[in-house]
PDB file of C-alpha atoms in Angstrom:
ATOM      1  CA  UNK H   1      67.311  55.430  98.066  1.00 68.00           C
ATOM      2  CA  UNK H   2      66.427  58.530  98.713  1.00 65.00           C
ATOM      3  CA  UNK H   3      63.822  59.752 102.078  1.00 90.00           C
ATOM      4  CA  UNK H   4      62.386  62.444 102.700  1.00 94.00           C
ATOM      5  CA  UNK H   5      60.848  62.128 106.178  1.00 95.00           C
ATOM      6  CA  UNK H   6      57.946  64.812 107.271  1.00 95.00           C
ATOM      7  CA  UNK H   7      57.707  64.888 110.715  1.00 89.00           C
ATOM      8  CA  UNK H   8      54.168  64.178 111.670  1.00 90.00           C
ATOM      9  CA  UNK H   9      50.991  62.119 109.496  1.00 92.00           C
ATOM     10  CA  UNK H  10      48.225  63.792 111.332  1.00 95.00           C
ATOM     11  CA  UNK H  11      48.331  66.930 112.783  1.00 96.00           C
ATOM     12  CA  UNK H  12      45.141  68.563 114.192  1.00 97.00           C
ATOM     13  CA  UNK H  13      45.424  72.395 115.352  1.00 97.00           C
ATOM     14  CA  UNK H  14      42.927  75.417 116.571  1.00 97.00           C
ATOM     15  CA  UNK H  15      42.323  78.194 114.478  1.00 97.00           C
ATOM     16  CA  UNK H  16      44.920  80.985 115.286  1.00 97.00           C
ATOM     17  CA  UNK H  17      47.735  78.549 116.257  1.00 97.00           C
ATOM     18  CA  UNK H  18      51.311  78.732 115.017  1.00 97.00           C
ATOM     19  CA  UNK H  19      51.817  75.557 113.146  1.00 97.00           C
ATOM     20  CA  UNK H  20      55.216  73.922 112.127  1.00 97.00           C
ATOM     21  CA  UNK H  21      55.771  71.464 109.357  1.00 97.00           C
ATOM     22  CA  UNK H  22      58.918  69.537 109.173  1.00 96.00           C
ATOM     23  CA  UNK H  23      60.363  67.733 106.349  1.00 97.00           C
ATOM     24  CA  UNK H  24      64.196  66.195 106.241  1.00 97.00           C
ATOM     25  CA  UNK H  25      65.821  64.814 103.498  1.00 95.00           C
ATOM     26  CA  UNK H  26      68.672  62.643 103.468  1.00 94.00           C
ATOM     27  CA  UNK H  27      69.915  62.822 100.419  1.00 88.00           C
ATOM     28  CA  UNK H  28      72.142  66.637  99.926  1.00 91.00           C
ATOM     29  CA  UNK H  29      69.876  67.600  97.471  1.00 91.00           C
ATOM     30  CA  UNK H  30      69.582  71.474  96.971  1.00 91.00           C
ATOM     31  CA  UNK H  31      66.067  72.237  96.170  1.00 91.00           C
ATOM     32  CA  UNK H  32      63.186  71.471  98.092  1.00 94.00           C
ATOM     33  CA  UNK H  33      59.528  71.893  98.173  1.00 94.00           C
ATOM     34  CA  UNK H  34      56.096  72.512  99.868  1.00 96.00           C
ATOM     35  CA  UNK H  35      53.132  71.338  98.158  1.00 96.00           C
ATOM     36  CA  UNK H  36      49.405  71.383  99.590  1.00 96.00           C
ATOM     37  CA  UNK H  37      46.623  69.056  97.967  1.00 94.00           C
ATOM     38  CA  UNK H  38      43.171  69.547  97.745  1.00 93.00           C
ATOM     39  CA  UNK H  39      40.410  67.570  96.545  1.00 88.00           C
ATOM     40  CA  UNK H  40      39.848  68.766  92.578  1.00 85.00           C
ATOM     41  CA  UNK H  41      43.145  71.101  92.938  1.00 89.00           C
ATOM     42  CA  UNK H  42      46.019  69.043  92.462  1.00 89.00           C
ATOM     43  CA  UNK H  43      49.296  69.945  93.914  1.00 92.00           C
ATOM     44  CA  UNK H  44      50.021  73.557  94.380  1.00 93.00           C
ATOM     45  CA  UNK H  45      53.481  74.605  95.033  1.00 92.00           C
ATOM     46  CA  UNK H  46      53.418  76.808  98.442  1.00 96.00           C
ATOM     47  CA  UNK H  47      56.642  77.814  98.270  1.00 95.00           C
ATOM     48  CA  UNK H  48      59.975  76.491  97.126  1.00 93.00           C
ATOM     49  CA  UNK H  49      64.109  76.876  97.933  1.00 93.00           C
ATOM     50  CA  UNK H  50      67.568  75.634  95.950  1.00 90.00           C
ATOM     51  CA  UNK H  51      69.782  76.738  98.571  1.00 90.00           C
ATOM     52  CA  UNK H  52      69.966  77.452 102.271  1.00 93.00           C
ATOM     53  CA  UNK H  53      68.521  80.260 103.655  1.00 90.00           C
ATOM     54  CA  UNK H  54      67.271  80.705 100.449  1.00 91.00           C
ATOM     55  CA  UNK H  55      63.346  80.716  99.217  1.00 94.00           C
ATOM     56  CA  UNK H  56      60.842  81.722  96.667  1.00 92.00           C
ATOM     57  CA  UNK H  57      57.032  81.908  96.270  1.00 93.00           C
ATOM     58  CA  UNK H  58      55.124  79.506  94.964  1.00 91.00           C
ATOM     59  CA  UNK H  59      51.482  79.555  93.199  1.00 90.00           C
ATOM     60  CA  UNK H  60      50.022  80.462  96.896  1.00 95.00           C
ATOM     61  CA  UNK H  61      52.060  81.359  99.212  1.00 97.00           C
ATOM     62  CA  UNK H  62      49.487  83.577 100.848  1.00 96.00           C
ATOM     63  CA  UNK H  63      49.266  82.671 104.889  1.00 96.00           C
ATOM     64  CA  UNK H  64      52.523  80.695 104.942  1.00 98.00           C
ATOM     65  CA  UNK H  65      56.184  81.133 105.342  1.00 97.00           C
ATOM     66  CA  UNK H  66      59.112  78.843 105.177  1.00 97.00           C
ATOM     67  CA  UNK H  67      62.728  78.529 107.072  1.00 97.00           C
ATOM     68  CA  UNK H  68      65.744  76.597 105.672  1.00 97.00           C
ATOM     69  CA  UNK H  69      68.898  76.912 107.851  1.00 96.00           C
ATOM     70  CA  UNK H  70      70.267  73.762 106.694  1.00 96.00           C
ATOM     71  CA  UNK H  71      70.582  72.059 103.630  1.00 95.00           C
ATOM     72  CA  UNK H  72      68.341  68.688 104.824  1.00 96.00           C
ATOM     73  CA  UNK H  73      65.693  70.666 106.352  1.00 97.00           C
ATOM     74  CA  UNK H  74      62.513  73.107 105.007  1.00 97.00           C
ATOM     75  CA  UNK H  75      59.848  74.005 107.221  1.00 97.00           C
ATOM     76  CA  UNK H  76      56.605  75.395 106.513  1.00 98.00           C
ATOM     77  CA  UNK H  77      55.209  77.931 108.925  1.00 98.00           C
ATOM     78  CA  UNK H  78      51.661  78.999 109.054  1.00 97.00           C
ATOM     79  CA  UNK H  79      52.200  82.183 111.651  1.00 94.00           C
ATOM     80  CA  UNK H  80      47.891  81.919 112.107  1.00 97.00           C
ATOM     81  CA  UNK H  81      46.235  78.675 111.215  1.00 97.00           C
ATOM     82  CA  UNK H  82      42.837  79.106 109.619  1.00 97.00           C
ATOM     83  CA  UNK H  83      40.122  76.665 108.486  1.00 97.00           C
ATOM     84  CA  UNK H  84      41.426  77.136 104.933  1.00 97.00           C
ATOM     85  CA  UNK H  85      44.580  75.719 105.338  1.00 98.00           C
ATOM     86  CA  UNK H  86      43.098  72.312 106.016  1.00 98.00           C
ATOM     87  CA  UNK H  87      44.728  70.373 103.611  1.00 97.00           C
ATOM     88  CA  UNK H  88      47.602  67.980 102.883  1.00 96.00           C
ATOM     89  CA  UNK H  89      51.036  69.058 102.737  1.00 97.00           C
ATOM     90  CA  UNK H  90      53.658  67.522 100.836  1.00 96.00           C
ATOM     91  CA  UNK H  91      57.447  68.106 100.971  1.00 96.00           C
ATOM     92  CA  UNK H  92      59.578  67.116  98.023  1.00 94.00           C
ATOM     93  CA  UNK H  93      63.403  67.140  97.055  1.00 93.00           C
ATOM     94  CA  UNK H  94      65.249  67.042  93.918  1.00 89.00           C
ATOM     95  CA  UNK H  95      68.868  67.595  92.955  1.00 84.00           C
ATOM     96  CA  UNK H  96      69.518  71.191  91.395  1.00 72.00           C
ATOM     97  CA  UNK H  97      69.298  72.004  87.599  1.00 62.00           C
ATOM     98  CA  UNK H  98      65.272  70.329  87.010  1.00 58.00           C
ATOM     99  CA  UNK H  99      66.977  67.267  85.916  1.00 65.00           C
ATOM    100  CA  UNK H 100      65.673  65.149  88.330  1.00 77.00           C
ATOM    101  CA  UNK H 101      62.247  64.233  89.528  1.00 84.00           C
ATOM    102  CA  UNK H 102      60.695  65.152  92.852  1.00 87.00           C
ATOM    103  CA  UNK H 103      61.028  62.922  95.543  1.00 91.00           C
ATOM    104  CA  UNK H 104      58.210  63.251  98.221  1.00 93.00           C
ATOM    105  CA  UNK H 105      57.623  62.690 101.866  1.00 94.00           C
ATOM    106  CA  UNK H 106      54.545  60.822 102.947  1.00 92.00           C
ATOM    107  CA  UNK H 107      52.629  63.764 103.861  1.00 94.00           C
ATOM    108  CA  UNK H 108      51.002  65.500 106.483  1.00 96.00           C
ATOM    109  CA  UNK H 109      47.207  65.585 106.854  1.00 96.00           C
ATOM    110  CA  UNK H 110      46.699  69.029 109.232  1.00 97.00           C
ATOM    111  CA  UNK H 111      43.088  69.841 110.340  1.00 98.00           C
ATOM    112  CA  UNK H 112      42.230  73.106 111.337  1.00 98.00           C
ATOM    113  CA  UNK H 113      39.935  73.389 113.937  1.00 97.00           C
TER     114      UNK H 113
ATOM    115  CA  UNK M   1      51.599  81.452  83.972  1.00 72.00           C
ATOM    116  CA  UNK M   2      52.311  77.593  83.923  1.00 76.00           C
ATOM    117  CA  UNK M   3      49.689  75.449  82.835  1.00 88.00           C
ATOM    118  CA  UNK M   4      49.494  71.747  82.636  1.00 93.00           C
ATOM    119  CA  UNK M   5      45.984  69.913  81.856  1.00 95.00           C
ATOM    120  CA  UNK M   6      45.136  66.000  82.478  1.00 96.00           C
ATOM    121  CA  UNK M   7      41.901  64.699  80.891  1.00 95.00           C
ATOM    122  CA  UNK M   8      39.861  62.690  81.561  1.00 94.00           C
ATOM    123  CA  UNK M   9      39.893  63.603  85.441  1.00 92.00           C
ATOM    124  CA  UNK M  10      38.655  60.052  86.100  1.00 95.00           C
ATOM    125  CA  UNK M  11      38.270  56.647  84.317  1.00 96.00           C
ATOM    126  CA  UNK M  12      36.515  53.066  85.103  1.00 97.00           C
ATOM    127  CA  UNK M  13      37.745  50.352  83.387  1.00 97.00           C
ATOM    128  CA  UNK M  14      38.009  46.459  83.798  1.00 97.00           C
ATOM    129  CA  UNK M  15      41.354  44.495  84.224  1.00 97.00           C
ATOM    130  CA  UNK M  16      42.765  43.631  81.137  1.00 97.00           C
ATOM    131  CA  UNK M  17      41.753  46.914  79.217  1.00 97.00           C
ATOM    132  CA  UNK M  18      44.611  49.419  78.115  1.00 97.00           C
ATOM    133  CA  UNK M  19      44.310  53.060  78.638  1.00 98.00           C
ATOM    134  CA  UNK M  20      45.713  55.903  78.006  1.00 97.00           C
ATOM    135  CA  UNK M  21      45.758  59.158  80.179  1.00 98.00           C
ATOM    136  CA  UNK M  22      46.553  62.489  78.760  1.00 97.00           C
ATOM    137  CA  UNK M  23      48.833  65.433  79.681  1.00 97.00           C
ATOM    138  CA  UNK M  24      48.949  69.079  77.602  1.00 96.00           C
ATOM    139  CA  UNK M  25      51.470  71.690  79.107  1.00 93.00           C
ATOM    140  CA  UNK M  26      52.414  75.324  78.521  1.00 88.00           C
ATOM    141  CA  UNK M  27      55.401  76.230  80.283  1.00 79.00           C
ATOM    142  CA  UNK M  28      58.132  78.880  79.723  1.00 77.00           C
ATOM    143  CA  UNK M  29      61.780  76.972  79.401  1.00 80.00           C
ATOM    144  CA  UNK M  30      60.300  73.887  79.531  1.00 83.00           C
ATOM    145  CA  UNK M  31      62.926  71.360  81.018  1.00 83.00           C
ATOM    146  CA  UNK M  32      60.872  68.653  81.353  1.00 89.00           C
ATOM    147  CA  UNK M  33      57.258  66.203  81.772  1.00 92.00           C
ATOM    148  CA  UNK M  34      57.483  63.797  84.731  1.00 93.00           C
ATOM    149  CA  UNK M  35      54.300  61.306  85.168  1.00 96.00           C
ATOM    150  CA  UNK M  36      53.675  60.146  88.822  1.00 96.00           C
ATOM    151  CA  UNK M  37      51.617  57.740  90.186  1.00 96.00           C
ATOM    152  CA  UNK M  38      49.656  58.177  93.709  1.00 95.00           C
ATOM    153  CA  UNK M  39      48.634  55.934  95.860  1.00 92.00           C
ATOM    154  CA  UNK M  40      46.802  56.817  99.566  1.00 82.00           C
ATOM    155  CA  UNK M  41      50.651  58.612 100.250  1.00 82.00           C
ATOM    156  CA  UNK M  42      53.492  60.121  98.808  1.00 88.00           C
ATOM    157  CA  UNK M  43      53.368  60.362  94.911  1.00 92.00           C
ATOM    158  CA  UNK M  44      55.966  58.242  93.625  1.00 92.00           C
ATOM    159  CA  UNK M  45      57.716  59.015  90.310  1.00 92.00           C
ATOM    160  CA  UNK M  46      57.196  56.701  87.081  1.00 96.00           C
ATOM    161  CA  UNK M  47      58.661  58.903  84.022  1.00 95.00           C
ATOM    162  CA  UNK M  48      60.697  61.294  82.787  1.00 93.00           C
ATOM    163  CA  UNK M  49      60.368  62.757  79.370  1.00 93.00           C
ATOM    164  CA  UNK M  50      62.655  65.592  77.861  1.00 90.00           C
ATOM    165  CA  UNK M  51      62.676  64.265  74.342  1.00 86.00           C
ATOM    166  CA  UNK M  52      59.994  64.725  71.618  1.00 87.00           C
ATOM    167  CA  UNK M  53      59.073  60.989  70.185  1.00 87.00           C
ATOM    168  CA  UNK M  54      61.485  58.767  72.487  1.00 88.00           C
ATOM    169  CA  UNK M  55      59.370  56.212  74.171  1.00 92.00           C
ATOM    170  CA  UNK M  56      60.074  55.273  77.942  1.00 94.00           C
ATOM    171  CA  UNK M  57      58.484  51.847  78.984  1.00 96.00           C
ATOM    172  CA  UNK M  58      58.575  50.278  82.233  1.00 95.00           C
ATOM    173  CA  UNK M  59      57.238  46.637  82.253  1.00 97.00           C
ATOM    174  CA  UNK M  60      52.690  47.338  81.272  1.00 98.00           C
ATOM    175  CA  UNK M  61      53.773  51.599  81.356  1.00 98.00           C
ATOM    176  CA  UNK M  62      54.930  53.698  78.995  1.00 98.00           C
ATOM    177  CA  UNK M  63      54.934  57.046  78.371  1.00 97.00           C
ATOM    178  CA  UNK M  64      56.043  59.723  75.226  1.00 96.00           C
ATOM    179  CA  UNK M  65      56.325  63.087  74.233  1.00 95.00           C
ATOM    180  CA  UNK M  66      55.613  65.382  72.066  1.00 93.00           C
ATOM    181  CA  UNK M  67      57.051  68.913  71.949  1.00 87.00           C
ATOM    182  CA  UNK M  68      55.473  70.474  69.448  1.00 90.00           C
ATOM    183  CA  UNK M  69      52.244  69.914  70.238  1.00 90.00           C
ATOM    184  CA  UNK M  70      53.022  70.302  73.447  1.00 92.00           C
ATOM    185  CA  UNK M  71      51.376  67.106  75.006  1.00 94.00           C
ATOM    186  CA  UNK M  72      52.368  63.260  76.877  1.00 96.00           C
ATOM    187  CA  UNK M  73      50.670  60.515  77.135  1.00 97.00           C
ATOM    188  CA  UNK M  74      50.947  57.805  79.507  1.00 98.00           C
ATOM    189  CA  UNK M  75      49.958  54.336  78.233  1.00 98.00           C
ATOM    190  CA  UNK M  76      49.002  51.339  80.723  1.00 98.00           C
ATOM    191  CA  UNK M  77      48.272  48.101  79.143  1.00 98.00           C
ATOM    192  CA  UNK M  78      46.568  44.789  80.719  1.00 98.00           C
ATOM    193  CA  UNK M  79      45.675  47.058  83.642  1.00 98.00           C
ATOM    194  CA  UNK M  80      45.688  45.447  86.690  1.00 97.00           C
ATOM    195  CA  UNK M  81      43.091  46.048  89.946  1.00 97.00           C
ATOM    196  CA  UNK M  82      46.632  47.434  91.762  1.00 96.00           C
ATOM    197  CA  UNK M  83      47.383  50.575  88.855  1.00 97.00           C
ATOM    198  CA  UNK M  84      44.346  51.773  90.689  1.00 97.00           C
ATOM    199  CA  UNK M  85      45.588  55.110  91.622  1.00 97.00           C
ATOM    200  CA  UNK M  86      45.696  58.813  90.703  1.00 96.00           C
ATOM    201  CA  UNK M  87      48.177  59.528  88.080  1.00 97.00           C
ATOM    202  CA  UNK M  88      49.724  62.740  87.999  1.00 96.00           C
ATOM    203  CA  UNK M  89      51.749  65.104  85.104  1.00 95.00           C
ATOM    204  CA  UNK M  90      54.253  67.560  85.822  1.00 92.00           C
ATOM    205  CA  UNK M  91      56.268  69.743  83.950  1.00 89.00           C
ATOM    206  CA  UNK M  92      59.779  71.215  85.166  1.00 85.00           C
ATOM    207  CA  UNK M  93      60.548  74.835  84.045  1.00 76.00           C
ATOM    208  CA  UNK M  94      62.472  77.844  85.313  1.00 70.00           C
ATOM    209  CA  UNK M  95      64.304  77.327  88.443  1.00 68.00           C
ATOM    210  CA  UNK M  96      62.925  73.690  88.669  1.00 69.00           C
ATOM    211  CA  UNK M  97      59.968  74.472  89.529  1.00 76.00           C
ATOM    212  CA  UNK M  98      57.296  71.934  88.664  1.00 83.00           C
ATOM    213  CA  UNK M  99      53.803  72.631  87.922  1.00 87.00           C
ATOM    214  CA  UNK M 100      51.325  69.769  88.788  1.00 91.00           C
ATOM    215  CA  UNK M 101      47.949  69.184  86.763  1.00 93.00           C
ATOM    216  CA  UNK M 102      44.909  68.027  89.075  1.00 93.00           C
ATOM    217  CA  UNK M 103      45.366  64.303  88.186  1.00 94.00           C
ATOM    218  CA  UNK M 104      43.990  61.226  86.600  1.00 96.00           C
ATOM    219  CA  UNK M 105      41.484  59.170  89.413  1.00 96.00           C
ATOM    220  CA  UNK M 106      42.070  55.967  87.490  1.00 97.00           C
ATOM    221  CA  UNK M 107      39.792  52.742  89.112  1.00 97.00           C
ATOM    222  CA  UNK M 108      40.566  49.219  87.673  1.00 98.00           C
ATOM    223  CA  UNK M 109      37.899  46.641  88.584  1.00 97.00           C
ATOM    224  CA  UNK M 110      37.790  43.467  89.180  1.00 95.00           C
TER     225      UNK M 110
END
């Protein structure tokens, strides 16, 4: 089966902070994901990436950034946390081609202080 | 610019009633409509549809497509207090990219 394993549930930060998200997968699948969810938004794709050290914008990538220097692992970056980006994140994997559904991660709830 | 729209955004019924929850979509090289359902975590992935008119059931779901009128639905039957949840559609197009709609709040009481 496959997991995809964020790193942290909660996560509560100060305005201005450098935060790090971490997601894993375990399963060699080439793309992966970073949603956020809001209340009356949906899921919004932040930004995306089907190969390493490879990545693409989503719908609003505005105030993030992402790393992937291995296959099993995407992080999302926010270089200055603001009360905005209070939200839920979700990481998601799926084999390459869009012939496979999304797997997710359990997410992480960050609060920005 | 993707599009995908769920109505209603939220439904009430009892256990026992059937409903269905609706999914229209414009998307450029459309690959395919997933349905999810979420509970308080991770979404967690019921259907697949790439064909127009092919039904997909899983035990009280099912779900079906239509292509030309570019629209799923997603049919729950005797609806039980635990398909309480918020059902989401998805469509897959260029570079697998999928784009979510804002989801179905769907409460089954008691």
């Amino acid at each position: 089966d496959v997991k995809v394993t964020q790193s942290s549930r909660y996560l509560v930060k100060r305005t201005g902070e450098k935060v790090f998200l971490e997601c894993v997968q375990d399963m060699d699948h080439e793309n992966m994901f970073w949603y956020r969810q809001d209340p009356g938004l949906g899921l919004r794709l932040i930004y995306f990436s089907y190969d390493v050290k490879m990545k693409e914008k989503g719908d609003i990538p505005e105030g993030y950034s992402v790393s992937r220097e291995k296959k099993e692992r995407f992080s999302l970056i926010l270089e200055s946390a603001s009360t905005n980006q209070t939200s839920m994140y979700l990481c998601a994997s799926s084999l390459l081609g869009g012939s496979s559904p999304l797997h997710f991660g359990n997410g992480t709830r960050l609060t920005v202080t | 610019e993707d599009k995908v729209v769920q109505s209603p955004l939220s439904l009430v019924v009892h256990e026992g009633d059937t409903v269905t929850l609706n999914c229209s979509y414009e998307v450029t090289n459309f690959r395919s409509l997933l349905w999810y359902k979420q509970e308080k975590k991770a979404p967690t992935f019921l259907f697949m549809l790439t064909s127009s008119g092919i039904e997909k059931k899983s035990g009280r779901l099912s779900s079906i497509l239509d292509k030309k009128e570019l629209f799923s639905i997603l049919n729950i039957t005797a609806t039980q207090t635990g398909d309480s949840a918020v059902y989401l559609c998805a469509d897959t197009g260029a570079n697998s990219k999928l784009t979510f709609g804002k989801g179905i709040t769907l409460s089954v009481r008691p």
